[in-house]
Coordinates of C-alpha atoms (C1' of nucleotides) in Angstrom, one line a residue:
Chain A
M1 CA 35.4 -10.7 60.9
S2 CA 34.8 -12.5 64.2
E3 CA 36.7 -13.8 67.2
P4 CA 37.8 -17.3 67.8
T5 CA 35.2 -17.7 70.5
E6 CA 31.6 -16.9 70.0
S7 CA 31.1 -14.7 73.1
S8 CA 34.0 -12.5 74.2
R9 CA 31.5 -10.3 76.0
P10 CA 27.8 -10.3 76.1
L11 CA 25.9 -8.5 73.3
R12 CA 23.9 -5.5 74.5
V13 CA 20.5 -5.8 72.9
V14 CA 17.5 -3.4 72.9
V15 CA 14.1 -4.9 72.2
A16 CA 11.5 -2.7 70.6
D17 CA 7.8 -3.6 70.2
D18 CA 4.7 -1.6 71.0
Q19 CA 2.9 -4.6 72.4
A20 CA 4.0 -5.3 75.9
A21 CA 2.6 -8.8 75.6
V22 CA 5.2 -9.4 72.9
R23 CA 8.0 -7.2 74.2
E24 CA 8.3 -8.5 77.8
P25 CA 8.4 -12.2 77.2
L26 CA 10.7 -11.7 74.2
A27 CA 13.1 -9.7 76.3
A28 CA 12.9 -12.3 79.0
V29 CA 13.6 -15.2 76.8
L30 CA 16.5 -13.5 75.0
G31 CA 18.1 -12.7 78.3
L32 CA 18.4 -16.5 78.9
A33 CA 21.1 -16.7 76.3
E34 CA 24.5 -16.3 78.1
D35 CA 25.9 -14.0 75.5
I36 CA 23.0 -11.6 75.4
D37 CA 22.1 -8.8 77.7
V38 CA 18.8 -7.1 77.1
V39 CA 19.7 -3.6 78.3
A40 CA 16.4 -2.0 77.4
A41 CA 12.9 -2.6 76.1
A42 CA 11.2 0.2 74.2
A43 CA 7.6 0.7 73.0
D44 CA 8.4 3.1 70.2
G45 CA 11.2 4.5 68.2
N46 CA 11.9 7.3 70.6
G47 CA 12.5 4.8 73.3
V48 CA 15.0 3.0 71.1
L49 CA 16.9 6.2 70.3
D50 CA 16.9 7.1 74.0
A51 CA 18.3 3.7 75.0
V52 CA 21.0 3.9 72.3
A53 CA 21.9 7.4 73.4
A54 CA 22.0 6.3 77.0
G55 CA 24.6 3.5 76.7
P56 CA 26.5 1.4 74.3
V57 CA 24.2 -0.9 72.3
D58 CA 25.2 -3.7 69.8
V59 CA 21.9 -4.8 68.4
V60 CA 18.3 -3.5 68.2
L61 CA 15.6 -6.0 67.7
M62 CA 12.9 -3.9 66.1
D63 CA 9.2 -4.1 65.3
L64 CA 8.1 -2.1 62.3
R65 CA 4.6 -1.1 63.4
M66 CA 5.2 1.3 66.3
P67 CA 3.4 4.5 67.3
V68 CA 5.0 7.9 67.2
L69 CA 8.2 6.8 65.5
D70 CA 8.0 3.6 63.5
G71 CA 10.7 1.0 62.9
I72 CA 11.6 2.1 59.4
E73 CA 12.3 5.7 60.4
T74 CA 14.0 4.6 63.6
T75 CA 16.3 2.3 61.6
R76 CA 17.1 5.1 59.2
R77 CA 18.1 7.4 62.0
L78 CA 20.2 4.7 63.7
S79 CA 22.2 3.9 60.6
D80 CA 22.7 7.6 60.2
E81 CA 23.7 8.6 63.7
H82 CA 24.8 5.3 65.1
P83 CA 26.1 3.1 62.3
G84 CA 27.7 0.8 64.8
V85 CA 24.4 -0.3 66.0
A86 CA 22.9 -3.2 64.1
V87 CA 19.2 -3.4 63.5
V88 CA 17.3 -6.7 63.2
V89 CA 13.7 -6.3 62.1
L90 CA 11.2 -8.7 63.7
T91 CA 7.7 -8.3 62.4
T92 CA 4.6 -10.0 61.3
F93 CA 4.5 -8.3 58.0
A94 CA 6.7 -9.6 55.2
D95 CA 5.4 -7.6 52.2
D96 CA 7.8 -6.4 49.6
D97 CA 7.4 -2.7 50.6
S98 CA 8.2 -3.4 54.2
I99 CA 11.2 -5.6 53.4
L100 CA 12.7 -3.1 50.9
A101 CA 12.0 -0.1 53.1
A102 CA 13.6 -1.8 56.2
L103 CA 16.7 -3.1 54.4
S104 CA 17.1 0.2 52.5
A105 CA 16.9 2.0 55.8
G106 CA 19.9 0.0 56.9
A107 CA 18.5 -3.1 58.7
R108 CA 20.9 -6.0 58.9
G109 CA 18.3 -8.7 59.4
Y110 CA 14.7 -9.3 58.7
L111 CA 12.7 -12.0 60.6
T112 CA 9.0 -12.8 60.7
K113 CA 7.3 -13.5 63.9
N114 CA 7.1 -17.2 63.3
A115 CA 10.9 -17.3 63.8
G116 CA 11.8 -19.3 66.9
R117 CA 14.0 -18.2 69.8
Q118 CA 17.1 -19.8 68.3
D119 CA 16.5 -18.1 65.0
I120 CA 16.3 -14.8 66.7
V121 CA 19.3 -15.4 68.8
R122 CA 21.3 -16.4 65.7
A123 CA 20.2 -13.4 63.8
I124 CA 21.3 -11.1 66.7
R125 CA 24.7 -12.8 66.8
A126 CA 25.1 -12.5 63.1
A127 CA 24.1 -8.9 63.0
A128 CA 26.5 -8.0 65.7
A129 CA 29.2 -9.7 63.6
G130 CA 28.4 -7.7 60.6
Q131 CA 26.4 -10.4 58.8
S132 CA 22.8 -10.2 57.7
V133 CA 20.2 -12.8 58.4
L134 CA 16.9 -13.1 56.5
D135 CA 14.0 -15.4 56.9
R136 CA 13.7 -17.8 53.9
E137 CA 10.5 -16.2 52.7
V138 CA 12.0 -12.7 53.0
Q139 CA 15.0 -13.7 50.9
D140 CA 12.7 -15.2 48.3
R141 CA 10.7 -12.1 48.1
L142 CA 13.8 -9.9 47.9
L143 CA 15.1 -12.1 45.1
A144 CA 11.9 -12.1 43.2
T145 CA 12.0 -8.4 43.3
V146 CA 15.5 -8.4 41.9
R147 CA 14.7 -10.8 39.1
A148 CA 11.5 -9.0 38.2
R149 CA 13.7 -6.3 36.6
P150 CA 16.6 -7.6 34.5
T151 CA 18.6 -4.6 35.6
A152 CA 19.9 -2.4 32.8
S153 CA 22.5 -1.9 35.5
G154 CA 23.4 1.5 34.1
Q155 CA 26.4 3.5 35.0
Q156 CA 25.8 5.7 32.0
L157 CA 27.1 8.7 33.8
P158 CA 30.2 10.4 32.6
A159 CA 33.2 9.5 34.8
D160 CA 34.5 13.1 35.1
L161 CA 31.9 14.1 37.7
T162 CA 33.5 15.4 40.8
P163 CA 32.5 13.7 44.2
R164 CA 30.6 16.8 45.1
E165 CA 28.7 16.8 41.9
R166 CA 27.8 13.1 42.4
E167 CA 26.6 13.9 45.9
V168 CA 24.4 16.7 44.6
L169 CA 23.0 14.5 41.9
T170 CA 22.1 11.9 44.4
L171 CA 20.2 14.3 46.5
I172 CA 18.4 15.6 43.4
G173 CA 17.5 12.1 42.7
Q174 CA 15.9 11.9 46.1
G175 CA 13.6 14.7 45.1
L176 CA 15.1 17.4 47.3
P177 CA 14.9 21.1 46.3
N178 CA 18.0 23.1 46.2
R179 CA 17.5 24.7 49.6
A180 CA 17.2 21.3 51.3
I181 CA 20.3 20.1 49.4
A182 CA 22.2 23.2 50.6
E183 CA 21.2 22.6 54.2
K184 CA 22.2 19.0 54.0
L185 CA 25.6 19.7 52.6
F186 CA 26.1 22.8 54.8
V187 CA 26.7 25.1 51.9
S188 CA 24.8 28.0 50.3
E189 CA 22.1 27.6 47.7
A190 CA 24.3 29.4 45.3
T191 CA 27.0 26.7 45.6
V192 CA 24.4 24.0 45.0
K193 CA 23.3 25.8 41.9
T194 CA 26.8 26.0 40.6
H195 CA 27.4 22.3 41.1
I196 CA 24.1 21.6 39.4
N197 CA 25.0 23.7 36.4
N198 CA 28.3 22.1 36.1
L199 CA 27.1 18.5 36.4
F200 CA 24.2 19.2 34.0
A201 CA 26.6 20.4 31.4
K202 CA 29.0 17.5 31.9
A203 CA 26.3 14.8 31.9
G204 CA 24.1 16.3 29.3
I205 CA 21.2 16.6 31.7
R206 CA 18.5 19.0 30.6
D207 CA 16.5 19.8 33.7
R208 CA 15.7 18.5 37.2
A209 CA 13.3 15.9 36.1
D210 CA 15.9 14.4 33.7
A211 CA 18.4 14.5 36.6
V212 CA 16.1 12.4 38.8
R213 CA 15.7 9.8 36.1
R214 CA 19.5 9.6 35.5
A215 CA 20.3 9.4 39.2
I216 CA 17.9 6.5 39.6
A217 CA 19.1 4.8 36.5
A218 CA 22.6 5.1 37.7
G219 CA 21.8 3.7 41.1
L220 CA 22.6 6.8 43.0
A221 CA 19.2 7.3 44.5
Chain B
M1 CA 10.9 -22.8 62.7
S2 CA 13.6 -24.2 65.0
E3 CA 13.9 -26.3 68.1
P4 CA 14.3 -25.1 71.6
T5 CA 17.9 -26.3 71.7
E6 CA 20.4 -25.3 69.1
S7 CA 21.7 -28.8 68.3
S8 CA 19.3 -31.7 68.6
R9 CA 21.6 -33.7 66.2
P10 CA 24.8 -32.7 64.5
L11 CA 24.4 -31.0 61.1
R12 CA 25.8 -33.0 58.2
V13 CA 27.9 -30.7 56.1
V14 CA 29.7 -31.1 52.7
V15 CA 32.6 -28.8 51.9
A16 CA 33.2 -28.0 48.3
D17 CA 36.3 -26.2 47.0
D18 CA 38.6 -27.0 44.2
Q19 CA 41.7 -26.0 46.1
A20 CA 42.8 -28.6 48.6
A21 CA 44.7 -25.9 50.5
V22 CA 41.4 -24.3 51.3
R23 CA 39.1 -27.3 51.4
E24 CA 41.1 -29.5 53.9
P25 CA 41.7 -27.0 56.6
L26 CA 38.2 -25.7 56.3
A27 CA 36.7 -29.1 56.7
A28 CA 39.0 -29.7 59.7
V29 CA 38.1 -26.5 61.4
L30 CA 34.4 -26.9 60.9
G31 CA 34.5 -30.4 62.3
L32 CA 35.6 -28.8 65.6
A33 CA 32.1 -27.5 66.2
E34 CA 30.2 -30.0 68.2
D35 CA 27.0 -29.7 66.2
I36 CA 28.7 -30.0 62.8
D37 CA 29.8 -33.2 61.1
V38 CA 31.8 -32.8 57.9
V39 CA 30.6 -35.9 56.0
A40 CA 32.4 -35.2 52.8
A41 CA 34.8 -32.8 51.0
A42 CA 34.4 -32.3 47.2
A43 CA 36.7 -30.7 44.6
D44 CA 33.9 -30.0 42.1
G45 CA 30.2 -30.1 41.6
N46 CA 30.0 -33.7 40.7
G47 CA 31.7 -34.6 44.0
V48 CA 29.0 -32.6 45.8
L49 CA 26.2 -34.4 43.9
D50 CA 27.7 -37.7 44.7
A51 CA 28.0 -37.0 48.4
V52 CA 24.5 -35.8 48.6
A53 CA 23.2 -38.9 46.7
A54 CA 25.3 -41.1 49.0
G55 CA 23.8 -40.0 52.3
P56 CA 21.6 -37.4 54.0
V57 CA 23.2 -33.9 53.9
D58 CA 21.9 -30.8 55.6
V59 CA 24.2 -28.1 54.3
V60 CA 26.7 -27.7 51.4
L61 CA 29.4 -25.1 51.8
M62 CA 30.1 -24.2 48.2
D63 CA 32.8 -22.5 46.3
L64 CA 31.7 -20.9 43.0
R65 CA 34.8 -21.4 40.9
M66 CA 35.2 -25.1 40.4
P67 CA 36.2 -27.2 37.4
V68 CA 33.8 -29.4 35.5
L69 CA 30.6 -28.4 37.3
D70 CA 30.7 -25.0 38.9
G71 CA 29.0 -23.8 42.1
I72 CA 26.1 -22.0 40.4
E73 CA 25.0 -25.0 38.3
T74 CA 25.6 -27.4 41.2
T75 CA 23.4 -25.2 43.4
R76 CA 20.7 -25.1 40.8
R77 CA 20.6 -28.9 40.5
L78 CA 20.6 -29.3 44.3
S79 CA 17.6 -27.0 44.8
D80 CA 15.8 -28.9 42.0
E81 CA 16.6 -32.4 43.1
H82 CA 17.3 -32.1 46.8
P83 CA 15.4 -29.0 48.0
G84 CA 16.0 -30.0 51.6
V85 CA 19.8 -29.4 51.2
A86 CA 20.8 -25.9 52.0
V87 CA 23.6 -24.3 50.1
V88 CA 25.9 -21.7 51.5
V89 CA 28.2 -20.0 49.1
L90 CA 31.7 -19.2 50.2
T91 CA 33.8 -17.4 47.7
T92 CA 36.3 -14.7 47.1
F93 CA 34.1 -13.1 44.5
A94 CA 31.4 -10.7 45.5
D95 CA 30.4 -9.1 42.2
D96 CA 26.8 -8.5 41.4
D97 CA 26.5 -11.2 38.8
S98 CA 27.9 -13.9 41.1
I99 CA 25.7 -13.0 44.0
L100 CA 22.5 -12.8 41.9
A101 CA 23.3 -16.0 40.0
A102 CA 24.0 -17.9 43.2
L103 CA 21.0 -16.7 45.1
S104 CA 18.7 -17.2 42.1
A105 CA 20.0 -20.7 41.8
G106 CA 18.8 -21.3 45.3
A107 CA 21.7 -20.5 47.6
R108 CA 20.6 -19.7 51.2
G109 CA 23.7 -17.9 52.2
Y110 CA 26.6 -16.0 50.6
L111 CA 29.8 -15.4 52.4
T112 CA 33.1 -13.9 51.2
K113 CA 36.3 -15.6 52.2
N114 CA 37.2 -12.9 54.7
A115 CA 34.5 -14.4 56.9
G116 CA 35.8 -15.9 60.0
R117 CA 35.2 -19.4 61.3
Q118 CA 32.4 -18.3 63.6
D119 CA 30.7 -16.5 60.7
I120 CA 30.8 -19.6 58.6
V121 CA 29.5 -21.8 61.4
R122 CA 26.7 -19.4 62.1
A123 CA 25.7 -19.3 58.4
I124 CA 25.6 -23.1 58.3
R125 CA 23.4 -23.3 61.3
A126 CA 21.1 -20.6 60.0
A127 CA 20.9 -22.2 56.6
A128 CA 20.0 -25.5 58.2
A129 CA 17.2 -23.7 60.1
G130 CA 15.8 -22.2 56.9
Q131 CA 17.3 -18.8 57.4
S132 CA 19.7 -17.0 55.0
V133 CA 22.9 -15.4 56.0
L134 CA 24.7 -12.8 53.9
D135 CA 27.9 -10.9 54.3
R136 CA 27.3 -7.3 54.9
E137 CA 28.8 -6.2 51.6
V138 CA 26.8 -8.9 49.8
Q139 CA 23.6 -7.6 51.3
D140 CA 24.6 -4.0 50.3
R141 CA 25.2 -5.0 46.8
L142 CA 22.0 -7.0 46.5
L143 CA 20.1 -4.1 47.9
A144 CA 21.8 -1.6 45.5
T145 CA 20.7 -3.8 42.7
V146 CA 17.1 -3.9 43.9
R147 CA 16.9 -0.2 44.3
A148 CA 18.5 0.5 41.0
R149 CA 15.4 -0.9 39.3
P150 CA 12.7 -0.4 41.9
T151 CA 9.8 -2.8 42.2
A152 CA 8.0 -3.8 39.1
S153 CA 5.1 -4.6 41.4
G154 CA 5.1 -1.2 43.1
Q155 CA 1.6 0.3 42.5
Q156 CA 1.7 2.7 45.4
L157 CA -0.3 5.2 43.6
P158 CA -3.8 6.1 44.7
A159 CA -6.4 4.3 42.6
D160 CA -8.6 7.4 42.0
L161 CA -6.3 8.9 39.3
T162 CA -8.1 9.4 36.1
P163 CA -6.7 7.9 32.9
R164 CA -5.6 11.3 31.7
E165 CA -3.8 12.0 34.9
R166 CA -2.0 8.7 34.7
E167 CA -1.0 9.6 31.2
V168 CA 0.3 12.9 32.2
L169 CA 2.2 11.4 35.1
T170 CA 3.8 8.9 32.8
L171 CA 5.1 11.6 30.5
I172 CA 6.4 13.6 33.5
G173 CA 8.2 10.4 34.5
Q174 CA 9.9 10.5 31.1
G175 CA 11.3 13.9 31.9
L176 CA 9.1 15.9 29.5
P177 CA 8.3 19.6 30.3
N178 CA 4.7 20.7 30.3
R179 CA 4.8 22.1 26.8
A180 CA 6.1 18.9 25.3
I181 CA 3.4 17.0 27.2
A182 CA 0.8 19.3 25.9
E183 CA 2.0 18.8 22.3
K184 CA 2.1 15.1 22.7
L185 CA -1.5 15.0 24.0
F186 CA -2.8 17.6 21.6
V187 CA -4.0 19.9 24.4
S188 CA -2.9 23.2 25.7
E189 CA -0.3 23.7 28.3
A190 CA -3.0 25.1 30.7
T191 CA -4.8 21.7 30.5
V192 CA -1.6 19.9 31.4
K193 CA -1.1 22.1 34.4
T194 CA -4.6 21.4 35.6
H195 CA -4.1 17.7 35.3
I196 CA -0.8 18.1 37.1
N197 CA -2.3 20.1 39.9
N198 CA -5.1 17.6 40.4
L199 CA -2.9 14.5 40.3
F200 CA -0.4 16.1 42.6
A201 CA -3.1 16.8 45.2
K202 CA -4.5 13.3 44.9
A203 CA -1.2 11.4 45.1
G204 CA 0.4 13.7 47.6
I205 CA 3.2 14.6 45.2
R206 CA 5.1 17.7 46.1
D207 CA 6.9 18.8 43.0
R208 CA 8.0 17.6 39.6
A209 CA 11.1 15.7 40.8
D210 CA 9.0 13.8 43.3
A211 CA 6.6 13.0 40.5
V212 CA 9.4 11.5 38.4
R213 CA 10.4 9.3 41.3
R214 CA 6.8 8.1 41.9
A215 CA 6.2 7.5 38.2
I216 CA 9.3 5.3 38.0
A217 CA 8.5 3.5 41.2
A218 CA 5.0 2.8 40.0
G219 CA 6.4 1.3 36.8
L220 CA 4.8 4.0 34.6
A221 CA 8.0 5.2 33.1
Chain C
dC1 C1' -33.7 16.3 33.3
dC2 C1' -30.2 17.9 35.9
dC3 C1' -26.2 16.6 38.7
dG4 C1' -21.4 15.3 38.8
dG5 C1' -17.0 13.8 37.1
dG6 C1' -13.8 14.3 33.5
dT7 C1' -11.6 17.1 30.2
dT8 C1' -10.6 21.2 28.1
dC9 C1' -9.1 26.1 28.6
dC10 C1' -8.1 31.1 30.4
dA11 C1' -5.8 34.7 33.4
dC12 C1' -2.9 35.9 37.2
dC13 C1' 0.7 35.5 40.7
dC14 C1' 5.1 34.2 42.4
dG15 C1' 8.5 31.0 43.9
dT16 C1' 12.0 28.0 42.3
dG17 C1' 14.9 26.4 38.8
dG18 C1' 18.4 27.0 35.3
dG19 C1' 21.9 29.9 33.0
dT20 C1' 25.5 33.4 33.0
dC21 C1' 29.4 35.9 34.7
dC22 C1' 32.5 36.6 38.0
dA23 C1' 35.6 35.7 42.1
dG24 C1' 38.1 34.1 46.4
dG25 C1' 40.0 30.0 48.8
dT26 C1' 42.0 25.5 48.9
dG27 C1' 44.7 21.6 47.4
dT28 C1' 47.8 19.1 44.2
dC29 C1' 51.2 18.5 40.7
dG30 C1' 54.8 19.6 37.5
Chain D
dC1 C1' 56.1 29.1 42.0
dG2 C1' 52.5 28.9 38.5
dA3 C1' 48.8 26.1 36.5
dC4 C1' 44.9 23.7 37.3
dA5 C1' 40.9 21.4 39.3
dC6 C1' 37.6 21.7 42.8
dC7 C1' 34.6 23.9 46.2
dT8 C1' 32.7 27.9 47.6
dG9 C1' 29.8 32.1 47.0
dG10 C1' 27.3 36.5 45.0
dA11 C1' 24.6 38.9 41.5
dC12 C1' 21.4 39.0 37.9
dC13 C1' 17.9 37.5 34.6
dC14 C1' 14.1 35.1 32.9
dA15 C1' 11.6 31.0 31.9
dC16 C1' 9.1 27.3 33.8
dG17 C1' 6.6 25.2 37.3
dG18 C1' 3.0 25.2 40.7
dG19 C1' -1.3 27.3 42.9
dT20 C1' -5.7 29.7 42.6
dG21 C1' -10.1 30.8 40.7
dG22 C1' -13.0 30.5 37.2
dA23 C1' -15.4 28.7 33.0
dA24 C1' -17.0 25.9 29.3
dC25 C1' -18.1 21.3 27.2
dC26 C1' -19.4 16.4 27.0
dC27 C1' -21.2 12.3 28.8
dG28 C1' -23.3 8.8 31.8
dG29 C1' -26.4 7.9 35.7
dG30 C1' -29.7 8.8 39.3

DNA sequence: CCCGGGTTCCACCCGTGGGTCCAGGTGTCG
DNA sequence: CGACACCTGGACCCACGGGTGGAACCCGGG
């Protein structure tokens, strides 16, 4: 999972924050670490995507509140299109919604802005190594959310669903109409309907609303 | 949250694993790091508690499967009686139950045994600094669990919904078609449709599938 | 007293969803 | 090779869902 020495080559890091007063000193202080190269500083999500497209990037240190394209959506796109790039969120906001949204979008770390320089550096290194670093209060909140619901943990779906059918069910669970599902899977709407009919029959699902509930209950969505 | 320099004084670490073949080399290799002192090695939970009672300890690296007193229970007692001691779990098992139990008991990190030396060292440092380090797959599982039963607290619905509209949304969330909702509320289907149109507009809900998701997320269903 | 929000209902339109039947192409396995 | 499962697609039908416009009733408050 990691090499014998901490720094085989410097980590290429992008710093994203809409406030220059935060972004610039942050980039400067991170650059002091020998194993970290701040290769770009962005003021919004588009800047991040541009920087990642321009050259190899290991870790993005991301603020959530940014104009045009916010941190959540940027994280989502990164984990879609550049899964090799790790995202560490650094924000003042640590409410449940933000935490869940960021981690669900694929963030590998979540720090609040009272984290110190060493905390941030450590989180960057961990994220680059495939680990995930959370502030203490963030972990507490995440855990509280988990324990709030005792998890019926249901896999009450029949096992004979084909992979494609599962895939379609997942997208239904996300609320997508058939046309959107068809586009996402690069097939025709007729095919989607076929899959839906088959999986409805197999799983005893009555209609679309029912399918959404089952997909969520099964942890697909 | 942390000091300007990574190691003001060495971290006092206790290694706990029932297998000597794991415990001894682990303790030895961790001691190589300049900022880590392995002050004790324990074969079960009682050994950990003894070591913590004997002298100041910063971090316990804890296996879960141990005789007499297992890692979960030991972690629970530590976070009760010695909340200043951070526990990092290091185990081969990464099933949902173990992860949730360990983190609920107060563990500040959870690594699987394919973590490398650097990963472990990093987790120890982070835990001592009040952060939490999770293996990637552990975070994924934790997140999947959270999303399977989303947010008891989530009331992200607009407040200006009328009682009747809430009621209708709840029934939609249970997968009922309009006719069934009408019968249940002793009104006509036209009335149900009116309520639906109004609440969709207010809450920004696109279609029925979306409504089901929102209802579940809001804890109505 | 009348205004406004909530609830109840009607008629109409039309897009999507759900069901049925069928069929070609692929892959695997006995 | 034939059988079978899976993914793909087209055609058709019709019910349900979602949107619009209107209307009536009750009730509480300005």
